Coordinates of C-alpha atoms in Angstrom, one line a residue:
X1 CA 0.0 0.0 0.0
X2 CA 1.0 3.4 -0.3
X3 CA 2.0 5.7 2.0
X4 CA 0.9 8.9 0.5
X5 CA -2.4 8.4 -0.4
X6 CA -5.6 10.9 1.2
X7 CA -7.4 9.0 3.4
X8 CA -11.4 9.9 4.9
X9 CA -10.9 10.5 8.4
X10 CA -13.5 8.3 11.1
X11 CA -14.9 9.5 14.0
X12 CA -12.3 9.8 17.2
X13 CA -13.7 9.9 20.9
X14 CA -12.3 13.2 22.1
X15 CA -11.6 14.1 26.0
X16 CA -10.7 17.7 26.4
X17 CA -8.2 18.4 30.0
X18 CA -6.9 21.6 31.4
X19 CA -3.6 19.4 30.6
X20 CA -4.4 19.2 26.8
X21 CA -6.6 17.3 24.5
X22 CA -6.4 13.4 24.3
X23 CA -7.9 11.2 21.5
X24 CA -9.1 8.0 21.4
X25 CA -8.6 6.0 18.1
X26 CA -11.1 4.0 16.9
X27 CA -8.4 0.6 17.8
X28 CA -8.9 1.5 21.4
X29 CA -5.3 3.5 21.2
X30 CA -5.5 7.1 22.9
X31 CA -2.8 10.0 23.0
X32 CA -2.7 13.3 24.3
X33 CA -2.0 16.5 22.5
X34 CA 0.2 18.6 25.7
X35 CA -0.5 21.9 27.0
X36 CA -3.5 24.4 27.0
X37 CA -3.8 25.5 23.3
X38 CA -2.8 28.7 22.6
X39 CA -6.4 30.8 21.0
X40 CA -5.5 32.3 17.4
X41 CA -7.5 33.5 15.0
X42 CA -7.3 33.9 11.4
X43 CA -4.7 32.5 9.9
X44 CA -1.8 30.1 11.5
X45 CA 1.1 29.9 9.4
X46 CA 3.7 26.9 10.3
X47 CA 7.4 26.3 10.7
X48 CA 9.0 24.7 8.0
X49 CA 8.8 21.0 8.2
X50 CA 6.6 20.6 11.1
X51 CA 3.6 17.8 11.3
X52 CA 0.4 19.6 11.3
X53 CA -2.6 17.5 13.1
X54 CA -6.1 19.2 12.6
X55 CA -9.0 18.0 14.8
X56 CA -12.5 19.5 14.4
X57 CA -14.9 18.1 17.4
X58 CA -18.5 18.0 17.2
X59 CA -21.0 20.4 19.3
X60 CA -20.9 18.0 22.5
X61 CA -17.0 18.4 22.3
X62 CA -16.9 14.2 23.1
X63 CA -16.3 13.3 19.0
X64 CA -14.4 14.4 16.7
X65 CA -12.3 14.2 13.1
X66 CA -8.8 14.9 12.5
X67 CA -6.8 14.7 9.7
X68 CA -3.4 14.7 9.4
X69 CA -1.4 17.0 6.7
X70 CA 1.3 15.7 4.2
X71 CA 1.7 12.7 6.6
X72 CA 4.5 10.7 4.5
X73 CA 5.6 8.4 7.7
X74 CA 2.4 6.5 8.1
X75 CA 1.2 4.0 6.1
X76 CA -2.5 4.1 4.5
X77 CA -3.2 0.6 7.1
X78 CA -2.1 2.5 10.2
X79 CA -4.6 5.6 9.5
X80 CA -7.7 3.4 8.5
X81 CA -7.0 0.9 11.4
X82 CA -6.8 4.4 13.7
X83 CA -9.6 6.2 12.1
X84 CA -6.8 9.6 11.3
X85 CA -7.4 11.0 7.9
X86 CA -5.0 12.1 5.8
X87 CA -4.2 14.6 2.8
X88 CA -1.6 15.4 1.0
X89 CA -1.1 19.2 -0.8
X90 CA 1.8 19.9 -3.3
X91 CA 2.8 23.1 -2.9
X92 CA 0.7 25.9 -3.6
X93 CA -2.7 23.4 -3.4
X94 CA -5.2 24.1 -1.0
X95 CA -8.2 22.0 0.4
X96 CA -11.2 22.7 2.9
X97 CA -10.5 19.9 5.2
X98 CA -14.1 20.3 6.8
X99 CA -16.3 22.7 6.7
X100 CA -15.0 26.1 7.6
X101 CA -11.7 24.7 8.0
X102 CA -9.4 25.4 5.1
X103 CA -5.6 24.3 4.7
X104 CA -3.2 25.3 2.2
X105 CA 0.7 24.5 1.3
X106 CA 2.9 27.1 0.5
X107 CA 6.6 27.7 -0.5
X108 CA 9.6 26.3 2.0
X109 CA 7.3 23.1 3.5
X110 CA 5.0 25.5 5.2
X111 CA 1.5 25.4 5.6
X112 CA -1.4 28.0 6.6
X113 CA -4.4 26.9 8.1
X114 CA -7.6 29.1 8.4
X115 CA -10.6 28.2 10.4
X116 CA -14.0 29.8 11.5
X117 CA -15.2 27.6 14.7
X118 CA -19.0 28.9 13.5
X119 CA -19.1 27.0 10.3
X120 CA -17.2 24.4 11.4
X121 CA -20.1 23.6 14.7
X122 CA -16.9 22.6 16.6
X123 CA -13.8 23.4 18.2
X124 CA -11.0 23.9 15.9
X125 CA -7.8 22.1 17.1
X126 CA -4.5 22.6 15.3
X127 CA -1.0 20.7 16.6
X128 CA 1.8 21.1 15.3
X129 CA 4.9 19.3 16.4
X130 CA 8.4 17.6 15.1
X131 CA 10.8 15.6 17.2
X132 CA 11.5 18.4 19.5
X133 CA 8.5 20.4 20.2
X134 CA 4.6 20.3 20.2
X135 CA 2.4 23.2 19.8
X136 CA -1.4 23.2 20.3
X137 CA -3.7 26.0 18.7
X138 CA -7.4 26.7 19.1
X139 CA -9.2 28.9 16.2
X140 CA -11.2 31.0 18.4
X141 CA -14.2 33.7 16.8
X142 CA -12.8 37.0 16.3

């Protein structure tokens, strides 16, 4: 199978903590995205080379999707067996990941994410992390 293919995301149990946010994939597996995420609103531009994680949860805040961007570590079995989507952007491309939640690549393997929480009928989540450092981000309503 290949490991760059887009993948439709499942729905994720979602727990939010004043620690962070954990997930529950749908093999049982859970992790937890660190820290109180920082509110932004707008647009979030990345670092270079960073993974980008977007989770949208439903109204009740106990569900969720997430999707992960330009993923090229995991394999297509590993995201369907977890539930994580997955798409993949060449630079320049841009794609609404959900609804009100838009995601584009641009030069230096950088991404911008817009969001408006309204359209979405969620919480916006954004995490962006390498082997170093995690970063959490919440689109918040202007």
């Amino acid at each position: 199978m290949s490991a760059r293919s887009d993948i439709a995301p499942s729905t994720l149990g979602v727990e939010l903590h004043d620690y962070g946010v954990e997930v529950e994939y749908i093999d049982n597996r859970t992790t937890v995205y660190r820290g109180v995420p920082e509110a932004v609103t707008g647009t979030l531009a990345t670092a270079p080379g960073k993974e980008v994680h977007v989770l949208v949860t439903d109204p009740t805040e106990t569900e969720g999707v997430m999707m992960y961007v330009n993923d090229l570590k995991s394999h297509d079995d590993v995201l369907e067996s977890s539930g994580v989507g997955r798409v993949i952007l060449g630079e320049g491309e841009e794609e609404e990941l959900f609804p009100g939640v838009l995601v584009r690549r641009v030069p230096g393997h950088r991404f911008e994410i817009e969001a408006d929480p309204a359209v979405a009928r969620g919480r916006v989540f954004v995490f962006v992390e390498d082997d170093w450092a995690e970063h959490s981000y919440e689109f918040v309503a202007e």
